[in-house]
Short mmCIF file of C-alpha atoms in Angstrom, two decimals:
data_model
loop_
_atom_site.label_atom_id
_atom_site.label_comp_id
_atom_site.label_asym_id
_atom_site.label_seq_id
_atom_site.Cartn_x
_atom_site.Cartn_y
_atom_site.Cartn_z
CA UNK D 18 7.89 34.98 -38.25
CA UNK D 19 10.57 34.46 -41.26
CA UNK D 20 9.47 36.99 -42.83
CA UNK D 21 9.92 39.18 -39.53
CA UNK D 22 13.44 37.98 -39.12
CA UNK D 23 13.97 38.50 -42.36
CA UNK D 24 12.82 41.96 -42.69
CA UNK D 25 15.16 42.79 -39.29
CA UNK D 26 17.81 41.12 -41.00
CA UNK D 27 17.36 43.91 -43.67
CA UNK D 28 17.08 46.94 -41.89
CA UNK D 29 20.28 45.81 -39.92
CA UNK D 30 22.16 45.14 -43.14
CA UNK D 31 20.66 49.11 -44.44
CA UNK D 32 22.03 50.23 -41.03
CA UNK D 33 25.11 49.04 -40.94
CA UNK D 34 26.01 49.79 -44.62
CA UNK D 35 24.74 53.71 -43.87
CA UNK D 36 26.85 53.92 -40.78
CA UNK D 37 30.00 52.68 -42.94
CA UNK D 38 32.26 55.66 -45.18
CA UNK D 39 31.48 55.56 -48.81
CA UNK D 40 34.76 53.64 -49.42
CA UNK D 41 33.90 50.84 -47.15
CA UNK D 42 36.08 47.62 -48.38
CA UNK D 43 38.54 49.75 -50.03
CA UNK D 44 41.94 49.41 -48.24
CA UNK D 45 43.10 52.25 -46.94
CA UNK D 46 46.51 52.73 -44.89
CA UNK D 47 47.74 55.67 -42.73
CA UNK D 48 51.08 56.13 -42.13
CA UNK D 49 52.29 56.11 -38.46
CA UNK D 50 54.10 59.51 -37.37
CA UNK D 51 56.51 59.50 -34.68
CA UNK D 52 54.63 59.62 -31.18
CA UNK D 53 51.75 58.03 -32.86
CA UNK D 54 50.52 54.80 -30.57
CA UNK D 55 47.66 52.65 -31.54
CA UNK D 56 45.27 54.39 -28.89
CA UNK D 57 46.03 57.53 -30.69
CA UNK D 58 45.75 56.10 -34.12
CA UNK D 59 42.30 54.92 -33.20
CA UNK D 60 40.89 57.96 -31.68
CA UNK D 61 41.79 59.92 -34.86
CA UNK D 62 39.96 57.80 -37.40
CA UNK D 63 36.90 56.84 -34.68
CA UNK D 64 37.39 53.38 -34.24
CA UNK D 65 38.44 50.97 -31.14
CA UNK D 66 42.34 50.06 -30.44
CA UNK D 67 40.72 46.23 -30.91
CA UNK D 68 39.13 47.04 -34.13
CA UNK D 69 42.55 48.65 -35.28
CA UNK D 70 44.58 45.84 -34.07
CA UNK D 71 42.39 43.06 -35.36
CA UNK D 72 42.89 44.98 -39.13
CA UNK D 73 46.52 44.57 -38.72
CA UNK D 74 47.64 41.04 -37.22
CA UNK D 75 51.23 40.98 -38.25
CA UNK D 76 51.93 44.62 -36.90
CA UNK D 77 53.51 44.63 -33.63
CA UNK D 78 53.77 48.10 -32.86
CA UNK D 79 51.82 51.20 -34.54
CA UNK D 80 54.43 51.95 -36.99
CA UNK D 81 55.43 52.38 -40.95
CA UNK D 82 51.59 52.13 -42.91
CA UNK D 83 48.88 51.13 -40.61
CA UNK D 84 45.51 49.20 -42.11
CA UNK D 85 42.38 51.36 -41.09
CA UNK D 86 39.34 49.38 -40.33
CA UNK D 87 36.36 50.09 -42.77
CA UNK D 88 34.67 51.91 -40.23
CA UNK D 89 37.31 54.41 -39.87
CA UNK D 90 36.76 58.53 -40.59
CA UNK D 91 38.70 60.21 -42.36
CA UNK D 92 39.72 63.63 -42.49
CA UNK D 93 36.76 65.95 -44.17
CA UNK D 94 37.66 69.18 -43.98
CA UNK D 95 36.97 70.64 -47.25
CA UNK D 96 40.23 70.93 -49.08
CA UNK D 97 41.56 71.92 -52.40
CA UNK D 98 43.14 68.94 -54.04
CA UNK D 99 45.99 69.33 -56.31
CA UNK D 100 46.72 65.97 -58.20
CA UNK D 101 49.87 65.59 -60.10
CA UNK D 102 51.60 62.58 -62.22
CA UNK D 103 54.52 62.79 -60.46
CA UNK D 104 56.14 63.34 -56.87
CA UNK D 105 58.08 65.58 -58.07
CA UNK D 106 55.21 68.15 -59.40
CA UNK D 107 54.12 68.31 -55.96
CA UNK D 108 57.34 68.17 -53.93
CA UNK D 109 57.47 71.57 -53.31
CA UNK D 110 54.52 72.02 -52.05
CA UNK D 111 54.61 68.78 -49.68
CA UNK D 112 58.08 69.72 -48.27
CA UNK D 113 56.64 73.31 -47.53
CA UNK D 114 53.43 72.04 -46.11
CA UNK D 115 52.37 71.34 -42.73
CA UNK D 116 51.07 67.70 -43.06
CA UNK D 117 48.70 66.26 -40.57
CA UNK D 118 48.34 62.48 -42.19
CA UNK D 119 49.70 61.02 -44.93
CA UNK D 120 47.41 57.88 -46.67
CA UNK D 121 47.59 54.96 -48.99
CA UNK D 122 44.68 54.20 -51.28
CA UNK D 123 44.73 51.99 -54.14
CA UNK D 124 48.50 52.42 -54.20
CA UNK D 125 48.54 55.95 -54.11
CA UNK D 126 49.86 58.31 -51.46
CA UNK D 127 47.36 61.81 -50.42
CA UNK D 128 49.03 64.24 -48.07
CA UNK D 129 46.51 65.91 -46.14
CA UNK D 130 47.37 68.86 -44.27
CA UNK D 131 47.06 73.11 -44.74
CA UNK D 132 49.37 75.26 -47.33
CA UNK D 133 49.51 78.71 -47.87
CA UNK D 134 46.45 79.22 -45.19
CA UNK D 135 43.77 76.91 -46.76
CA UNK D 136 43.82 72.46 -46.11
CA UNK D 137 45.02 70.64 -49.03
CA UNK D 138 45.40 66.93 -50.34
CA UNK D 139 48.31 66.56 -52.25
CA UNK D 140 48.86 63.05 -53.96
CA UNK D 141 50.44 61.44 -57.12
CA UNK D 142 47.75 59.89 -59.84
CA UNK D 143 50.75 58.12 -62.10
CA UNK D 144 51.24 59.19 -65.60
CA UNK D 145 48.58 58.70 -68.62
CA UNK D 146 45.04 58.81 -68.48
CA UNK D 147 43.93 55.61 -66.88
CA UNK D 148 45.54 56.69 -63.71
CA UNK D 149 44.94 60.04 -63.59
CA UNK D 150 41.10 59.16 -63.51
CA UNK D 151 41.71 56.43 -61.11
CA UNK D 152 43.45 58.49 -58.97
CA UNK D 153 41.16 61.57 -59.41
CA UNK D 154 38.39 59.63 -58.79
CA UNK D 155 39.56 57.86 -54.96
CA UNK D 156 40.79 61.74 -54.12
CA UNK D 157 36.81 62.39 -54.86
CA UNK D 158 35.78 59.09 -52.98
CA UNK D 159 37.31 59.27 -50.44
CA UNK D 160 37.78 62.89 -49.25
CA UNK D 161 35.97 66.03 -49.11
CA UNK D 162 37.14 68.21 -51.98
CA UNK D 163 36.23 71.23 -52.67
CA UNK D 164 38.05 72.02 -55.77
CA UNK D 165 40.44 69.97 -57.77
CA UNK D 166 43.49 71.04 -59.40
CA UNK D 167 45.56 68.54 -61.86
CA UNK D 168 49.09 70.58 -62.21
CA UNK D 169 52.70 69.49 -63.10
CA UNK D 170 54.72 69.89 -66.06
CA UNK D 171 53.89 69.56 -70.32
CA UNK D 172 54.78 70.80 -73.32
CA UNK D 173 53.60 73.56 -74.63
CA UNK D 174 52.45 74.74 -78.36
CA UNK D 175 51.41 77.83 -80.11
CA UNK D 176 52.34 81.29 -78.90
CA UNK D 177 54.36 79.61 -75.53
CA UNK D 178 57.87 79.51 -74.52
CA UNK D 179 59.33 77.07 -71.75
CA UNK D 180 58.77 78.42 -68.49
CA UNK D 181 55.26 79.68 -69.38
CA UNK D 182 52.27 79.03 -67.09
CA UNK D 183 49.20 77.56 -68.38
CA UNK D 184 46.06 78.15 -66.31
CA UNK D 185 44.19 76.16 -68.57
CA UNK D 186 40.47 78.02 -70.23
CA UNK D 187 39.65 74.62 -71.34
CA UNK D 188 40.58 70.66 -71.90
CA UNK D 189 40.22 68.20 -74.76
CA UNK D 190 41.19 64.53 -75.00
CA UNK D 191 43.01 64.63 -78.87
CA UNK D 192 43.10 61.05 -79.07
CA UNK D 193 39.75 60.19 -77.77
CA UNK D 194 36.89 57.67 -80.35
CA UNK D 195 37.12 59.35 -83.95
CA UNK D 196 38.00 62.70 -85.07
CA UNK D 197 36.65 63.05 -88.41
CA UNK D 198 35.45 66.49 -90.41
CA UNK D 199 34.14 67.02 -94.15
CA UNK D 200 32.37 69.89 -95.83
CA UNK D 201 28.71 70.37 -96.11
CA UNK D 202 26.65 72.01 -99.18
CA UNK D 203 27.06 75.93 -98.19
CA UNK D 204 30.72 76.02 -97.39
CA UNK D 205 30.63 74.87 -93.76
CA UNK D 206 32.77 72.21 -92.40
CA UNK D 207 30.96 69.50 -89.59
CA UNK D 208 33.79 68.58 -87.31
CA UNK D 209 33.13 66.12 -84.76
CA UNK D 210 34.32 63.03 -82.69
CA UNK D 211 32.51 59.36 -81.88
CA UNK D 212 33.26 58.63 -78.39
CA UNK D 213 31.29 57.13 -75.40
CA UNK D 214 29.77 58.85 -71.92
CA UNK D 215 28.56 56.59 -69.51
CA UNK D 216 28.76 53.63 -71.45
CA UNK D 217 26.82 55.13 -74.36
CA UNK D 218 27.93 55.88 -77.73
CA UNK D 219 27.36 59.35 -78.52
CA UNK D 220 28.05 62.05 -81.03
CA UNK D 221 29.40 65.36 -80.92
CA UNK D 222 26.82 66.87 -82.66
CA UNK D 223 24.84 69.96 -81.73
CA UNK D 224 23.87 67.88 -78.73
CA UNK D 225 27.36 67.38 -76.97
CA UNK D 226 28.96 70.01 -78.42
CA UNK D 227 29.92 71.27 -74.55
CA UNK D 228 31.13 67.43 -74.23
CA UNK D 229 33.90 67.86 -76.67
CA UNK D 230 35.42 70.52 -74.59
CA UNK D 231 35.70 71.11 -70.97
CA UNK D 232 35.64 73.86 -69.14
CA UNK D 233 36.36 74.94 -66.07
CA UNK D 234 33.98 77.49 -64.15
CA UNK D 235 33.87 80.75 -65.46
CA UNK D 236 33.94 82.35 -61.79
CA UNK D 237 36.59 79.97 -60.80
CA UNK D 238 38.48 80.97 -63.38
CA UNK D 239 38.21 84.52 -63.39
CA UNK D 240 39.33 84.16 -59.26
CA UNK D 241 42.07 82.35 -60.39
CA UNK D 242 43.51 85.14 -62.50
CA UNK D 243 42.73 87.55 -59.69
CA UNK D 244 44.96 85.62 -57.64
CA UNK D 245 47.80 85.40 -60.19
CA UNK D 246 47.37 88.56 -61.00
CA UNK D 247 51.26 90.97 -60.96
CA UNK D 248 52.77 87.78 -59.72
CA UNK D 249 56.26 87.61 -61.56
CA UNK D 250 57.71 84.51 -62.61
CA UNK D 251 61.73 83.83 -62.21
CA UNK D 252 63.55 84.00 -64.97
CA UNK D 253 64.91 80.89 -66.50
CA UNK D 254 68.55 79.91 -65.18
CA UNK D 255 71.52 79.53 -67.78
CA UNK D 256 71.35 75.66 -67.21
CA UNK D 257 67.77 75.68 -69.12
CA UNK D 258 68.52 78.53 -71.31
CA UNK D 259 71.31 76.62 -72.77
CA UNK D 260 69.72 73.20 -73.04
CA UNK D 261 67.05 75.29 -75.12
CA UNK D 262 69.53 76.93 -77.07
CA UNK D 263 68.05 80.68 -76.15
CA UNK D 264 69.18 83.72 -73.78
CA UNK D 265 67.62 83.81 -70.19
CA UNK D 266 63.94 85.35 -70.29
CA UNK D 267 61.11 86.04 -67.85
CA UNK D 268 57.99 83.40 -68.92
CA UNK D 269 54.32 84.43 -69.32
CA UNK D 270 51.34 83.55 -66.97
CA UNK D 271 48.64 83.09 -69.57
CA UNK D 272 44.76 81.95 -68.46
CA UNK D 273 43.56 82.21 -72.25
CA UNK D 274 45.71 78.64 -73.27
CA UNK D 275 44.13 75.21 -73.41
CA UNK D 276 45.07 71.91 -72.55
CA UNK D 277 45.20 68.98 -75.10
CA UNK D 278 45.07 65.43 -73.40
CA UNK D 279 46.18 62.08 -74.57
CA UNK D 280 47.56 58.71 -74.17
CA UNK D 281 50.59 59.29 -76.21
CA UNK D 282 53.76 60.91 -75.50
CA UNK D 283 53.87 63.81 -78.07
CA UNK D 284 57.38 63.94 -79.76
CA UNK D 285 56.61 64.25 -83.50
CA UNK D 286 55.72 67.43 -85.32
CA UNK D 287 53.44 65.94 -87.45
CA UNK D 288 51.26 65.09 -83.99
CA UNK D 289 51.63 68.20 -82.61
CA UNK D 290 50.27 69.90 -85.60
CA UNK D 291 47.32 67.25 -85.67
CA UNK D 292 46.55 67.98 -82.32
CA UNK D 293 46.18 71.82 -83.14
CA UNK D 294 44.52 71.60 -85.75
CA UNK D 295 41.70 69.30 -83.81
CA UNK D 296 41.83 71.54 -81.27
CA UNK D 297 41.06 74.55 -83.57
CA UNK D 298 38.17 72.29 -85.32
CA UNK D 299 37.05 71.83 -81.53
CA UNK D 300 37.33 75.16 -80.52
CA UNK D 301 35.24 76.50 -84.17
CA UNK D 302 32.31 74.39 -82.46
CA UNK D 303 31.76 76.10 -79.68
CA UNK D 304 32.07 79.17 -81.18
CA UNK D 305 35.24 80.48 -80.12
CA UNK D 306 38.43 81.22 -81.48
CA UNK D 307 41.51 78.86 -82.18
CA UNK D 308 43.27 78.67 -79.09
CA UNK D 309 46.14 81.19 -78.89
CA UNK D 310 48.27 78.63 -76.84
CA UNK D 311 48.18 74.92 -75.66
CA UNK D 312 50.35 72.40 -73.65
CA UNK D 313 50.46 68.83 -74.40
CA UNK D 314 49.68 66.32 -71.49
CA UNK D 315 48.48 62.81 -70.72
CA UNK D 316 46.46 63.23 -67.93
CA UNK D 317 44.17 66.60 -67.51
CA UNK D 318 41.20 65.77 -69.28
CA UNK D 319 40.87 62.59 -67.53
CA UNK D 320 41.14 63.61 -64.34
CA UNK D 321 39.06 67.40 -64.60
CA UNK D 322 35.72 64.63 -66.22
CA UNK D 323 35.92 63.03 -63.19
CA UNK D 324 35.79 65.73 -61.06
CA UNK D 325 33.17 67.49 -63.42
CA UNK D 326 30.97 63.39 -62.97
CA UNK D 327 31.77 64.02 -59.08
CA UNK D 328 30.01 67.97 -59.49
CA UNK D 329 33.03 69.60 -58.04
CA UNK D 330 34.65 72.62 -59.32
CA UNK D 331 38.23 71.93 -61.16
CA UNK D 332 41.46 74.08 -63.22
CA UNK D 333 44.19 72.91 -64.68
CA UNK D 334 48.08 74.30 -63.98
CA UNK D 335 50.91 73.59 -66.00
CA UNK D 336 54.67 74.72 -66.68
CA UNK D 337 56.19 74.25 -70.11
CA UNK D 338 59.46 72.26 -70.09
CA UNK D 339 59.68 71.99 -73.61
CA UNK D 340 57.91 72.89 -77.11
CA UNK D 341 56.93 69.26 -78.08
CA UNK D 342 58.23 68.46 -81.07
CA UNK D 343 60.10 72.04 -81.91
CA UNK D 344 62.24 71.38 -78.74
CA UNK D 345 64.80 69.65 -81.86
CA UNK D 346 65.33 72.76 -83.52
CA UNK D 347 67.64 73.82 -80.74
CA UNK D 348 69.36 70.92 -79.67
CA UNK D 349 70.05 70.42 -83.29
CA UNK D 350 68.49 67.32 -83.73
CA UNK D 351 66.85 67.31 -87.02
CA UNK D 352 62.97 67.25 -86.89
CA UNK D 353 62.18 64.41 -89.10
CA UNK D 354 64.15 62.17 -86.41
CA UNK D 355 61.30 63.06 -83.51
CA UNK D 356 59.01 60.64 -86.00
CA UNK D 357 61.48 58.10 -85.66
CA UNK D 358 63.31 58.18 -81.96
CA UNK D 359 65.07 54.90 -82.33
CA UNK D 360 67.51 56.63 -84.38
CA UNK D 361 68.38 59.59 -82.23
CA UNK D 362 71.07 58.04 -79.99
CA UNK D 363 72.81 57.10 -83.20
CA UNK D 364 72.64 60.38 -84.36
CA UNK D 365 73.35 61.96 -81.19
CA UNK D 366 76.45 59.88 -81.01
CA UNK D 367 77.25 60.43 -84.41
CA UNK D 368 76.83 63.99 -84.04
CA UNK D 369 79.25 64.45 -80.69
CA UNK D 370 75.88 65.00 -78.69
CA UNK D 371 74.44 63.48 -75.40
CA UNK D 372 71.03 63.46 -74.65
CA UNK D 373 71.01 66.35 -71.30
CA UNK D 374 67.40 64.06 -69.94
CA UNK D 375 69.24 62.62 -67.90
CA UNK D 376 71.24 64.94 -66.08
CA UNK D 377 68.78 67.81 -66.64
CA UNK D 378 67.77 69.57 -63.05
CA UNK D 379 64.17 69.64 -63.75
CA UNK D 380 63.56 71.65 -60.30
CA UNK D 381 63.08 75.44 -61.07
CA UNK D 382 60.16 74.15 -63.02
CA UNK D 383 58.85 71.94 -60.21
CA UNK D 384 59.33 75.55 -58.04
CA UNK D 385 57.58 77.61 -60.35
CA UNK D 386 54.67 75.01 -59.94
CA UNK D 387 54.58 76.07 -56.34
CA UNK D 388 55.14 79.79 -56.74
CA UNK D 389 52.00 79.68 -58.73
CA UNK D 390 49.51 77.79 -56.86
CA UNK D 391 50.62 79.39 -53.38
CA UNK D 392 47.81 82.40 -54.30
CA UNK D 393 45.74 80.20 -56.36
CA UNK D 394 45.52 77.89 -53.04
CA UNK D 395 45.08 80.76 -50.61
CA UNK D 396 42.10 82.55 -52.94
CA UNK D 397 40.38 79.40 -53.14
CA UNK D 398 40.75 77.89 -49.68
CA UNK D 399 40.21 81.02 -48.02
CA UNK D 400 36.24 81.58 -49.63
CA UNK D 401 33.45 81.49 -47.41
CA UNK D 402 31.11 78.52 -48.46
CA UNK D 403 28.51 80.77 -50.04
CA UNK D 404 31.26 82.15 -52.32
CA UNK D 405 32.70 78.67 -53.06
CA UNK D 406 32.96 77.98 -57.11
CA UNK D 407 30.29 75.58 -58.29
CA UNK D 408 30.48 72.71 -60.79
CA UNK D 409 29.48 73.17 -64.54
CA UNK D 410 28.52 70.66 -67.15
CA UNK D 411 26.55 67.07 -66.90
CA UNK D 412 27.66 66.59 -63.56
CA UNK D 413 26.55 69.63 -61.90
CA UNK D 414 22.99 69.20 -63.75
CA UNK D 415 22.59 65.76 -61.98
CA UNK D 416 23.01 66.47 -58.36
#
């Protein structure tokens, strides 16, 4: 007879955790729009007014960010994500939405809503790359995605000028275990990099070469430059022309530049060169040539691995707002300083220079963010689920 009740005990317990969401015990608010009521609240996400009110005792009335019982649906419409570092990289976008719910998970806000005819979730990871895969990886979690795009701002290297657009061909992490190379008997050179996947230390030998660099889907890809394709950029104002110390130009769309990831803020020369050359050593590999063009970032690879671990398709956008380290050449500031920033206010000072970050209007890069993903977001929302891109890599071999 124990062993009865204990075997019911079971299959309720198996029940009741396959009737809960995958994110069951993860807090997750939604915040209250006007004319919102708890009765409505509660027939949205599928749960009871009591269950709603008993998850949030010290709210009066159904308003600001209300708790959502574990039970709760949310919205699963497949979407195409676009995940950013900052606000800013997706205000645009947000402001020309039409958002149907706005939610808090893990302390990070995902609009949810439909943009340029397709549904989107549009949320903030946070700078660097421990939150960009945290934050990529509760977008997967918790919603139904059915591509993921990390965009914003970086700076750019190689054949790129600020304003250019980067539809990245592929992603590397250039700070990630140990790069090392040395030559072999024959003339070749064996590049490679120690680094862990699932917990296991691996090499990038023949075996993991594809490891070493990401990429996203070929057919993805080759939609997104469909999309893109004749679409003219705006031409930089005077305001960033100056601060550049060059004449107003049109930038480039270019789908043939990669992205180089890493924890560090790139502002020396000497790194920026490091990271192209590793890049290039990467690159040799697989095969293929140097990269003609790169931007510098601290987030992409980090969040595109966890979509590629979650099997869903990703791409990369990004504007140049500066050259990395080069950006010194025009403001004057000499280059060897960029190794050593604690001395540029002195010298900026000394020099009858202020530093324009502050006061810098940032925002016709933060449009030209939006002006390229409005066709990008309408190609790939609008597919038919047979034509949907698919997931590449480890990931998409595992499901």
């Amino acid at each position: 007879m124990r062993r009865a009740a204990g075997g019911l005990l079971l299959a309720l317990l198996l029940g009741l955790s396959a009737a809960l969401p995958a994110w069951a015990g993860v807090s997750v608010a939604y915040r209250a729009a006007d004319g919102d009521s708890w009765a409505r609240i509660a027939l949205r996400h599928g749960v009871s007014v009591a269950a709603l009110r008993a998850a949030n005792p010290g709210l009066d009335a159904a308003r600001g960010w209300v708790r959502l019982p574990d039970a709760a649906r949310l919205p699963d419409a497949p979407s195409i994500a676009l995940l950013a570092s900052a606000y800013q990289e997706i205000s645009a976008i947000v402001e020309d939405a039409q958002i149907d719910a706005v939610y808090r998970i893990v302390g990070r806000e995902f609009h949810v809503g439909r943009w340029a005819g397709a549904n989107i979730i549009a949320a903030v990871a946070g700078g660097n790359m421990d939150n960009a895969a945290i934050g990529a990886t509760v977008l997967l979690q918790h919603f139904n995605v059915r591509a993921l795009g990390f965009v914003g701002i970086a700076g750019g290297g190689g054949a790129t000028r600020v304003g250019d657009v980067i539809v990245a061909a592929a992603a590397v992490q250039h700070d990630q275990g140990n790069w090392y190379d040395f030559a072999l008997d024959g003339g070749q050179t064996f590049a490679g990099l120690s680094w862990q996947m699932r917990g296991q230390p691996l090499l990038s030998d023949a075996g993991r070469v594809a490891r070493l660099v990401l990429q996203p889907d070929p057919a993805l890809l080759a939609r997104i430059g469909r999309s893109v394709a004749g679409l003219e950029l705006p031409p930089i104002g005077d305001e960033v022309a100056a601060f550049h110390g060059v004449a107003p130009y049109r930038p480039a769309l270019w789908l043939d530049g990669w992205s180089a990831s890493g924890s560090q803020f790139v502002t020396s020369h000497h790194a920026r060169s490091t990271i192209e050359r590793r890049m290039a050593l990467a690159a040799q590999r697989l095969g293929l040539p140097p990269p003609p063009r790169f931007v510098v970032d601290q987030e992409d690879f980090a969040a595109v691995l966890a979509s590629e671990e979650h099997g869903v398709p990703w791409f990369i956008v990004r504007v140049v707002v500066d050259l990395a380290a080069q950006k010194s050449a025009a403001a004057g500031i000499p280059l060897a300083l960029y190794d050593r920033p604690e001395e540029i206010p002195a010298w900026l000072a000394a020099n009858g220079q202020q530093s324009h970050a502050k006061h810098f209007d940032w925002s016709y890069f933060y449009r030209l963010i939006a002006l390229t993903l409005r066709p990008v977001v309408h190609e790939l929302g609008a597919a038919d689920d047979d034509d949907a891109p698919h997931a590449t890599g480890a990931a998409a071999a595992a499901r």
